Short mmCIF file of C-alpha atoms and ligand atoms in Angstrom, two decimals:
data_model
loop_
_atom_site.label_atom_id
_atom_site.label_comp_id
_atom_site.label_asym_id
_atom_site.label_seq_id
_atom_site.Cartn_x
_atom_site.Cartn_y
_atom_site.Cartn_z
CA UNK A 1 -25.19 7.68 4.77
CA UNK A 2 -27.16 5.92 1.98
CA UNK A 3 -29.88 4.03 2.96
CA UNK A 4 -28.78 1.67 0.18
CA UNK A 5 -27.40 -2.06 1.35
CA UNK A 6 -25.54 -1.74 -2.00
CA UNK A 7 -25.44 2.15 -2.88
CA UNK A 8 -23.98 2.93 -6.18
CA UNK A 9 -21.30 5.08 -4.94
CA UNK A 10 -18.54 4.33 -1.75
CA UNK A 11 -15.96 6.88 -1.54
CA UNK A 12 -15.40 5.85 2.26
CA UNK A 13 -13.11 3.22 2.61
CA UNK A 14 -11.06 4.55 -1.11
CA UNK A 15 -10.47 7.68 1.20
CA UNK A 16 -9.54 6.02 4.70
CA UNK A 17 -6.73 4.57 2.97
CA UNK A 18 -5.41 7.81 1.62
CA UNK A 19 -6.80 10.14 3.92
CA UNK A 20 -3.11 11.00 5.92
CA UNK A 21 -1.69 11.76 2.52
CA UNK A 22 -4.86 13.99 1.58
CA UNK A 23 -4.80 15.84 4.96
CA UNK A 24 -0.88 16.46 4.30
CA UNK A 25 -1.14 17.59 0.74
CA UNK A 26 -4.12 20.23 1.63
CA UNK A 27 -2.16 21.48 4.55
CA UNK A 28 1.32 22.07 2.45
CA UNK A 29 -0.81 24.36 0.04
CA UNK A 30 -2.95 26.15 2.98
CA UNK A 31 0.67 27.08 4.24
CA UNK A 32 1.98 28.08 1.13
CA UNK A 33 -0.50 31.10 0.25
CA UNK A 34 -0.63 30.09 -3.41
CA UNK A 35 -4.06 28.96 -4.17
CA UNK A 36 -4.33 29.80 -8.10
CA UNK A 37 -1.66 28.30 -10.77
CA UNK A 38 1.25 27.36 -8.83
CA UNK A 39 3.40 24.22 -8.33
CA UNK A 40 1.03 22.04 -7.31
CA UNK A 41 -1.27 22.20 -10.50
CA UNK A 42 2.18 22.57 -12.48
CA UNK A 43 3.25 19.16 -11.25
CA UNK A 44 -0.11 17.53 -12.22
CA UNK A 45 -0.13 18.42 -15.06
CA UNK A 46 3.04 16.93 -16.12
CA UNK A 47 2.31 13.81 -14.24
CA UNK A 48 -1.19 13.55 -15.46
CA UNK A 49 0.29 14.22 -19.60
CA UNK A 50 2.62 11.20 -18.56
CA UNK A 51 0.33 9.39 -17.44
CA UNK A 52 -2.06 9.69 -20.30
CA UNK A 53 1.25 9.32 -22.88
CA UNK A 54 0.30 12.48 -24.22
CA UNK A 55 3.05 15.42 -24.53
CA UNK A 56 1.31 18.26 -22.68
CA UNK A 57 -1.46 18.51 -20.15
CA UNK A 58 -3.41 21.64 -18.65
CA UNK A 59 -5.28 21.90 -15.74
CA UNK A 60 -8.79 23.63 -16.20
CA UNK A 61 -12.30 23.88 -14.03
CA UNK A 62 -14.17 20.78 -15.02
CA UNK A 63 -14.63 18.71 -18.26
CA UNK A 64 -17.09 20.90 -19.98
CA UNK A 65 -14.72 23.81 -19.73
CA UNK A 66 -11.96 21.27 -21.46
CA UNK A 67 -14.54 20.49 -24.11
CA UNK A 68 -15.42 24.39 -24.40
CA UNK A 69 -11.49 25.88 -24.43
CA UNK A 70 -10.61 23.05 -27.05
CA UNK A 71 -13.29 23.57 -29.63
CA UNK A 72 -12.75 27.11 -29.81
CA UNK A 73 -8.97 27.21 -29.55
CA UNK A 74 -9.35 24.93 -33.09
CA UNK A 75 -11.01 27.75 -34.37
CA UNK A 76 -15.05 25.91 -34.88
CA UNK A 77 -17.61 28.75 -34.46
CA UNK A 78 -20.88 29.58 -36.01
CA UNK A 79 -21.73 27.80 -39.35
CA UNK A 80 -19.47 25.06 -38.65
CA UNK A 81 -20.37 20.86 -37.62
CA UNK A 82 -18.94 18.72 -35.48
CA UNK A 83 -19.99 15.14 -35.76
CA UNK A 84 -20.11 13.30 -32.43
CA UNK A 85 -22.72 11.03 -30.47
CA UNK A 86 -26.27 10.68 -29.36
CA UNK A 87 -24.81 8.59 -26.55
CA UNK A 88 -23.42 10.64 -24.15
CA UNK A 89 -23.62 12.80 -21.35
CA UNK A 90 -25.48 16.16 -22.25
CA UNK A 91 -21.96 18.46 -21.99
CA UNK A 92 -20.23 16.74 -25.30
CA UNK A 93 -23.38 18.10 -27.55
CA UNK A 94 -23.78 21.36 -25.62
CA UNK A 95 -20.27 22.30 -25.57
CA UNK A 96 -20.70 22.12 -29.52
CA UNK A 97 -23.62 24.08 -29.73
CA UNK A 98 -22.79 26.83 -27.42
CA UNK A 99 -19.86 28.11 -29.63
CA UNK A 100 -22.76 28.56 -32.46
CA UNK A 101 -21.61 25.44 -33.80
CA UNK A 102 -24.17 22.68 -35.20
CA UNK A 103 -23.82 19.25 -32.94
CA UNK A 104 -24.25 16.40 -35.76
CA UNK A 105 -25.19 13.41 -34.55
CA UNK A 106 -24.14 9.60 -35.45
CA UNK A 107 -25.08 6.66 -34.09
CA UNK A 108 -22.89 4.26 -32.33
CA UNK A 109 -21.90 0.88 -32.88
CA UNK A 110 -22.81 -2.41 -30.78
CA UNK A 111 -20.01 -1.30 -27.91
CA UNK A 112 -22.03 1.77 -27.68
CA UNK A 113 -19.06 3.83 -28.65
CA UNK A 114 -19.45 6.05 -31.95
CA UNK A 115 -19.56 3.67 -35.51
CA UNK A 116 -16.74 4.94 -37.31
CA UNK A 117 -18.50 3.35 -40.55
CA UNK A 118 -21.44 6.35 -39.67
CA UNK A 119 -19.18 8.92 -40.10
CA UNK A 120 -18.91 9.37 -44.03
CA UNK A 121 -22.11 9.86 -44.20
CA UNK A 122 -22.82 12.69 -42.18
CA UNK A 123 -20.17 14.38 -43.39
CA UNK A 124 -20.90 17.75 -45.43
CA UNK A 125 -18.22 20.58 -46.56
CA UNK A 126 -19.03 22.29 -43.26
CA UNK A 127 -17.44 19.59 -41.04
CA UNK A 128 -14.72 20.31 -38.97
CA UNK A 129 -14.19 18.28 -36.35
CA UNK A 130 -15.25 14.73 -34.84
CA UNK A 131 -15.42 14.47 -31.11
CA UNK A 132 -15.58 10.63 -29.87
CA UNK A 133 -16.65 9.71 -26.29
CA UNK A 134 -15.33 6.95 -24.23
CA UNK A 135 -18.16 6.02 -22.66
CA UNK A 136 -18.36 4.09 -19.10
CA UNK A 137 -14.58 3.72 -20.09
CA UNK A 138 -14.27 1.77 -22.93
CA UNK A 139 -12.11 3.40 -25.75
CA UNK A 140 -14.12 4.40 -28.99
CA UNK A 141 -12.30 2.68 -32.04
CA UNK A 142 -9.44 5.52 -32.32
CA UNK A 143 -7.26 3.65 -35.05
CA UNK A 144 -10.59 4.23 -37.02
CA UNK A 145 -11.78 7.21 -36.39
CA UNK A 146 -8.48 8.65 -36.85
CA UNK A 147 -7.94 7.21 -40.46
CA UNK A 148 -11.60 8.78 -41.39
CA UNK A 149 -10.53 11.84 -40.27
CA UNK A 150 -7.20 12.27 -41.75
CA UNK A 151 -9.05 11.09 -44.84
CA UNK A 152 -11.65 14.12 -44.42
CA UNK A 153 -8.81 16.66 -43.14
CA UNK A 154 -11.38 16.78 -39.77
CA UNK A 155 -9.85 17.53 -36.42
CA UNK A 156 -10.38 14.83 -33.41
CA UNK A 157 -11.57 15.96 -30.13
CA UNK A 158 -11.69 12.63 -27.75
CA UNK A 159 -14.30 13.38 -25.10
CA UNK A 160 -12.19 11.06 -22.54
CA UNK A 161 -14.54 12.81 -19.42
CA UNK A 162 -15.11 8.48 -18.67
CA UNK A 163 -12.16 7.16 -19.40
CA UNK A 164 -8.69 7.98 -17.93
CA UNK A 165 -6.27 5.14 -18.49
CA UNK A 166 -8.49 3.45 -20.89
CA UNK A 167 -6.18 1.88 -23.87
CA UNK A 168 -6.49 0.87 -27.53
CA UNK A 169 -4.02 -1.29 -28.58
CA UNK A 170 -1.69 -0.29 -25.58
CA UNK A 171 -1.98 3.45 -26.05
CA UNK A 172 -3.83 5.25 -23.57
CA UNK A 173 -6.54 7.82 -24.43
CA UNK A 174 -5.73 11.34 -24.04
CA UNK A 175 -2.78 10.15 -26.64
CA UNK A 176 -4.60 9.81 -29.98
CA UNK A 177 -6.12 12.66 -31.32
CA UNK A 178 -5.47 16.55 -31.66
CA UNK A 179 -6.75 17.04 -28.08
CA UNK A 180 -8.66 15.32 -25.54
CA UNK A 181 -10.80 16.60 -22.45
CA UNK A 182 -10.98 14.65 -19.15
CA UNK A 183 -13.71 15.21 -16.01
CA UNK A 184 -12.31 15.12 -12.48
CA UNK A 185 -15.78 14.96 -11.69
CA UNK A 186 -16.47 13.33 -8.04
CA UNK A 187 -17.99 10.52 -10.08
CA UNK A 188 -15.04 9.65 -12.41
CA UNK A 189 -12.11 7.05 -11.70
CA UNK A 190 -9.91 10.15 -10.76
CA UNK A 191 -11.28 12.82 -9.00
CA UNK A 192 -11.02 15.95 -7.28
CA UNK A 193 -13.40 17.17 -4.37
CA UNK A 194 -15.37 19.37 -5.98
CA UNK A 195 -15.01 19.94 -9.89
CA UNK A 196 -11.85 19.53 -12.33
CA UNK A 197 -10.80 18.84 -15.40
CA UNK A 198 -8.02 18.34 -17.85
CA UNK A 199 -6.75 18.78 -21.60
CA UNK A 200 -4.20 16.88 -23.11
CA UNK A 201 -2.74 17.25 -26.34
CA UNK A 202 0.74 16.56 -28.09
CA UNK A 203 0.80 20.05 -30.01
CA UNK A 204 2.22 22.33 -28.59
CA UNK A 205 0.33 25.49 -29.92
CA UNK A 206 -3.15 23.98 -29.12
CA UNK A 207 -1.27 23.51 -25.13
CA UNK A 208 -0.19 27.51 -25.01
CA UNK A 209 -3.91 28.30 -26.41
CA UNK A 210 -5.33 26.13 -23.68
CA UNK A 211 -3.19 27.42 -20.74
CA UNK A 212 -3.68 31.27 -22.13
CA UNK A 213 -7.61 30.78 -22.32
CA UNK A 214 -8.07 29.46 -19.41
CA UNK A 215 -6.54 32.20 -17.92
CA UNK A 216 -8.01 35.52 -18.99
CA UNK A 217 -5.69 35.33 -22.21
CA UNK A 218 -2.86 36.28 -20.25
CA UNK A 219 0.25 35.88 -21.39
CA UNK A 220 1.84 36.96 -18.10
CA UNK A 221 0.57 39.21 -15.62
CA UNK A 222 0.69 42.61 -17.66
CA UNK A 223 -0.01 41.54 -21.39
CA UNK A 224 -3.60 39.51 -22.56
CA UNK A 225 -3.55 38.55 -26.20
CA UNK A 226 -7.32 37.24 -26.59
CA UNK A 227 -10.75 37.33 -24.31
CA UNK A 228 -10.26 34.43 -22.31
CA UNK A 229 -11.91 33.06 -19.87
CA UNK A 230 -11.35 32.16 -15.62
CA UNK A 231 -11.54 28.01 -16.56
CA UNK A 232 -8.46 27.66 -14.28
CA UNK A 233 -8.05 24.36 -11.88
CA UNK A 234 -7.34 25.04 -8.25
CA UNK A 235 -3.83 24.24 -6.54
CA UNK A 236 -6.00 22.77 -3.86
CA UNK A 237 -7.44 20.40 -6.19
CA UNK A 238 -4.15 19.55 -7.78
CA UNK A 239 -2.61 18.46 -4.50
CA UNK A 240 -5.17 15.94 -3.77
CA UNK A 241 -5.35 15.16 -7.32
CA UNK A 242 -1.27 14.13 -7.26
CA UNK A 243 -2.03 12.06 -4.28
CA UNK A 244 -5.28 10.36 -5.97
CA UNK A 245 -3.16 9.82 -9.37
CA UNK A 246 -0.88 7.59 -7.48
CA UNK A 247 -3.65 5.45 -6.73
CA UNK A 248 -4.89 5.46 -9.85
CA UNK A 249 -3.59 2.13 -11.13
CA UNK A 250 -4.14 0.22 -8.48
CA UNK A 251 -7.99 1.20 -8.15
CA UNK A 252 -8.29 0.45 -11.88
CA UNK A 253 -6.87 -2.95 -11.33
CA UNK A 254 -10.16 -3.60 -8.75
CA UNK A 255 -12.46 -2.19 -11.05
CA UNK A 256 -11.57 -4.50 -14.01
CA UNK A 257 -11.36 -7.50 -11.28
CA UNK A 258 -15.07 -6.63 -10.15
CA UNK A 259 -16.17 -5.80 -13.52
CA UNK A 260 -14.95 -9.03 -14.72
CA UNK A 261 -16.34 -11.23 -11.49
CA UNK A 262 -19.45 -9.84 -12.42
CA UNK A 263 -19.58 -10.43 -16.08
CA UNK A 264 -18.98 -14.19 -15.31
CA UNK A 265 -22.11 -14.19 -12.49
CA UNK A 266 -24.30 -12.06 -14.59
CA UNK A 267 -23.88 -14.06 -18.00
CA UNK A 268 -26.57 -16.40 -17.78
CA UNK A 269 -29.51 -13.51 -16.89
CA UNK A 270 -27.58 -10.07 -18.93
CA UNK A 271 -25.99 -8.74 -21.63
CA UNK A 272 -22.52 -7.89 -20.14
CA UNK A 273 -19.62 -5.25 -21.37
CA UNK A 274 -17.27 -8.06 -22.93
CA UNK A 275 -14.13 -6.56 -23.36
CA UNK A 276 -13.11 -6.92 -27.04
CA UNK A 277 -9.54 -7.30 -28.47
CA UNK A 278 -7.40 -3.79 -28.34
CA UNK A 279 -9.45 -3.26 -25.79
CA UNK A 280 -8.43 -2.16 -22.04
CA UNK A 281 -11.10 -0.66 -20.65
CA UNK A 282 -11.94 0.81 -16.91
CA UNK A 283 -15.18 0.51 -15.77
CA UNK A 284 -15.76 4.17 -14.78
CA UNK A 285 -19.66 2.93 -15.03
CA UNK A 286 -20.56 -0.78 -15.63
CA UNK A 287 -23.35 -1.67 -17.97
CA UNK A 288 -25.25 -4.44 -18.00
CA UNK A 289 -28.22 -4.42 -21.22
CA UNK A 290 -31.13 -6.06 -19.60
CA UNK A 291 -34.51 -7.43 -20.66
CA UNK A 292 -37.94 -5.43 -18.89
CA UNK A 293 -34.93 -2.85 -17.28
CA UNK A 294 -36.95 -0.74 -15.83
CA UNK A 295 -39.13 -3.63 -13.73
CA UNK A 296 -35.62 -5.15 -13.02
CA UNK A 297 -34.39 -1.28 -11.42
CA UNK A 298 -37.31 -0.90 -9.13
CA UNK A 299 -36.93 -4.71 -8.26
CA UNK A 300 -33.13 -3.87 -7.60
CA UNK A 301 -33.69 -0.83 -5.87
CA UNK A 302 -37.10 -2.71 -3.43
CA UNK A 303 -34.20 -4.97 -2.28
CA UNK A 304 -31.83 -2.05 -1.32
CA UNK A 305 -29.04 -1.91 -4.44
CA UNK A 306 -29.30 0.78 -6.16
CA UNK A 307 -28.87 1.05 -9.64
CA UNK A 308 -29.13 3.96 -12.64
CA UNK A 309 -29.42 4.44 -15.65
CA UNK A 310 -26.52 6.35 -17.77
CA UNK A 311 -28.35 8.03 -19.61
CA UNK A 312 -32.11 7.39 -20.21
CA UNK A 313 -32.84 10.06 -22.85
CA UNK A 314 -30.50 10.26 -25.67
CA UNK A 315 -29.18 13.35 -26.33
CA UNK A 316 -31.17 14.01 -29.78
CA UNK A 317 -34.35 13.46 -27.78
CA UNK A 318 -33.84 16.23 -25.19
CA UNK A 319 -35.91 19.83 -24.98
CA UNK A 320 -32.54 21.19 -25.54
CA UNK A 321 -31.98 19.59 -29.01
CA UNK A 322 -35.60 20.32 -30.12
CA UNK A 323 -33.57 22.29 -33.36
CA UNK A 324 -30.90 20.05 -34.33
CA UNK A 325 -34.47 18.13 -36.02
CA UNK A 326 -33.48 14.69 -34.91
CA UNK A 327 -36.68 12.46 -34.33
CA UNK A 328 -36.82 8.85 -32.09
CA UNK A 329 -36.43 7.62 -35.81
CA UNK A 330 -32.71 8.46 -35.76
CA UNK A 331 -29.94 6.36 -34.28
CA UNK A 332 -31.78 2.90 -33.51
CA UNK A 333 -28.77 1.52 -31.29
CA UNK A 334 -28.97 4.13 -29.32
CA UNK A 335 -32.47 4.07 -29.10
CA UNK A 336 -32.49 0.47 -28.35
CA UNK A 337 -29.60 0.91 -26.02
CA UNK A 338 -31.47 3.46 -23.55
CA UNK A 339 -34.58 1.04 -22.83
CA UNK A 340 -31.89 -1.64 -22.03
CA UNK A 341 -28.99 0.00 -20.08
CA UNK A 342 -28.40 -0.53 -16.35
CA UNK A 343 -25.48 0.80 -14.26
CA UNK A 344 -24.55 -1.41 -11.31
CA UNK A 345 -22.24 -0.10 -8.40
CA UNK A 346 -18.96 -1.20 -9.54
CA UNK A 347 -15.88 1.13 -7.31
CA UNK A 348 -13.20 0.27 -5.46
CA UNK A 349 -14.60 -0.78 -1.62
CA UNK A 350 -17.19 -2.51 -3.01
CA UNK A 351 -17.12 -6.10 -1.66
CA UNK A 352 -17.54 -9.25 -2.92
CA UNK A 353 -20.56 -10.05 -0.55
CA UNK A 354 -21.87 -6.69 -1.98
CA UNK A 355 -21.64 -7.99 -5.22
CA UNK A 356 -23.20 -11.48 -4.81
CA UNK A 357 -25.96 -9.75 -3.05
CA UNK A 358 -26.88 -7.70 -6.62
CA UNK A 359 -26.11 -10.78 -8.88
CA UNK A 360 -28.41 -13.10 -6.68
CA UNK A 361 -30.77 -10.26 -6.97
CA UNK A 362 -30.94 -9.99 -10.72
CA UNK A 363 -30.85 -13.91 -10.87
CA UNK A 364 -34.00 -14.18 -8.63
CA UNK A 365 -35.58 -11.19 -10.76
CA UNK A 366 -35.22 -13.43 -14.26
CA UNK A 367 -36.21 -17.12 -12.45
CA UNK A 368 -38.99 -15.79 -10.13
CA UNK A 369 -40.50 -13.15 -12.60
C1 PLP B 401 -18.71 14.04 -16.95
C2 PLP B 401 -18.69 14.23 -18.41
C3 PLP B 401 -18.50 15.47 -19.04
C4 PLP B 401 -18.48 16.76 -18.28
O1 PLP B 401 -17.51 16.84 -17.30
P1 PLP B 401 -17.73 17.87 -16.09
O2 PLP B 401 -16.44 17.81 -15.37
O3 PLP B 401 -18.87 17.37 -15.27
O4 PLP B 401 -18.00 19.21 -16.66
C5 PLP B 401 -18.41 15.51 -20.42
N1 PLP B 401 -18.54 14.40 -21.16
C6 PLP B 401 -18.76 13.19 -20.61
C7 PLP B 401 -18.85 12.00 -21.49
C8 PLP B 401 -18.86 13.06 -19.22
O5 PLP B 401 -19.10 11.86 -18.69
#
């Protein structure tokens, strides 16, 4: 139990209402005896592909392992750059440089997604590939991106780990590039319990790659054509996945209700996540950009809601990216960003007596302080 009058996560009452279906679904596969790659994670992945409008889906073992299989199924390796985004979670820049590759960084626009008008810039005749994010679940400017890649002949790896059913100009993510990587991730809009993740993709070579690598490299039981890897998603996972997916829609639909009740409350006091033409976005975080944010967190968190920041050091400023050479200098909207960026708990369960409770909060902070 969180001690938190307003905690920032509530999988509770999401589950209640499901739970029958869940029980059901994870009993049919305990009684089947197939645990690993059978018709459970088959099905999800062609309802999860549909879902996303994209031809093919795979199942693999989280989002980072979707990031990994994809980057080196397109062939990047050592000596190679892909461009992406300070602005992210840590996995989108390490996936990069754990193949050998060299994580270039651009800064993003005023949505906080990656500037598409950044891009030319950074890149050199080692660029291969661009890897967007859809961060908090608002779709990065695809249409863009997409022409400055086909311009540069540079592959496009959406990093949709925030953002499943997000939509630019009614197509979904998932849909738009030469592969994208989703996180089932306990914390993301759909989830498994425990870790998950997914690749979609409309070529069909870059879907046998995926399915082979995650898989050993088998082709079948007796013949392996490449070192591969065990990234594989469990049926177990898939079952309660299906029965989540169904859901899906419908918790989406509260999300952008909540996240829009509170960007008409917190208008006066914030800077709230507008949604902008194109733009269908799904709240897998909501972020508010706030004046003295880290007095107004404590504040929040004194009076029992708790609130986080996502993420507070960009990822050119972390230990880990010491090489890449990148100083607090680089990428001022994202620097600016991460001293004003605070998540509020936004999910489905979430009342609307929760949700006055944090707005009064934050209105008291600004008037009293
Ligand atoms: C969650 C997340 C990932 C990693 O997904 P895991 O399933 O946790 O491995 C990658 N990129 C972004 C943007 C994420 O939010």
């Amino acid at each position: 139990m969180s001690t938190f009058r307003v905690p920032y996560t509530g999988f509770a009452l999401k589950n209640a209402a499901i739970k029958q279906e869940l029980m059901q679904a994870f009993e049919a596969v305990l009684d089947s005896g197939r645990y690993i790659l059978g018709s459970e994670v088959k099905a999800f992945e062609s309802e999860f592909a549909e879902y996303c409008q994209a031809k093919f889906a795979i199942g693999v073992a989280n989002g980072t392992c979707a990031l990994h299989l994809v980057l080196r199924e397109l062939g990047i390796s050592a000596g190679d750059e892909v461009i992406t985004v300070p602005n992210s979670f840590i996995a989108t820049a390490a996936s990069v440089a754990l193949i050998g590759a060299r994580p270039v960084l651009v800064d993003v626009g005023e949505d906080l997604n990656m500037a598409a008008g950044s891009i030319d810039a950074a890149i050199t005749p080692r660029t291969r590939a661009i890897i967007p994010v859809h961060l908090t679940g608002r779709p990065a400017r695809m249409d863009e991106i997409m022409a400055v890649a086909r311009q540069n002949n540079l592959l496009v790896i959406e990093d949709a780990a925030q953002a499943v059913g997000a939509e630019l100009h009614g197509k979904r993510v998932g849909a738009w590039a030469d592969a994208a990587c989703f996180s089932l991730h306990p914390l993301k809009n759909l989830h498994a319990f425990g870790d998950g993740g997914m690749v979609t993709t409309n070529n069909s070579d870059i879907a046998a790659k995926t399915a082979k690598l995650r898989n050993h490299g088998l082709v079948n039981r007796e013949q392996c054509d490449s070192w591969g890897f065990n990234c594989r998603l469990d049926e177990v996972q898939a079952a309660l996945l299906r029965v989540q997916l169904r859901q899906l829609d419908g918790w989406t639909k509260e999300r952008r209700r909540l996240a829009f009740r509170y960007n008409e409350l917190l208008k006066p006091y914030v800077q709230v996540p507008e949604e902008q033409p194109g733009e269908f976005c799904v709240y897998q975080t909501y972020v508010i950009q706030a004046e003295r944010r880290d007095e107004l967190r404590s504040y929040l968190v004194q009076h029992g809601v708790e609130a986080l920041v996502h993420y507070p050091v960009p990822i050119h400023l972390q230990p880990a990216a010491k090489e890449l050479g990148y100083t607090a200098k680089d990428f001022p909207i994202t620097i600016k960003a991460c001293s004003r960026i605070l998540s509020l708990p936004l999910y489905p369960g979430l009342t609307e007596s929760q949700q006055d409770e944090v707005v009064n909060w934050i209105a008291k902070f600004y008037q009293g302080n």
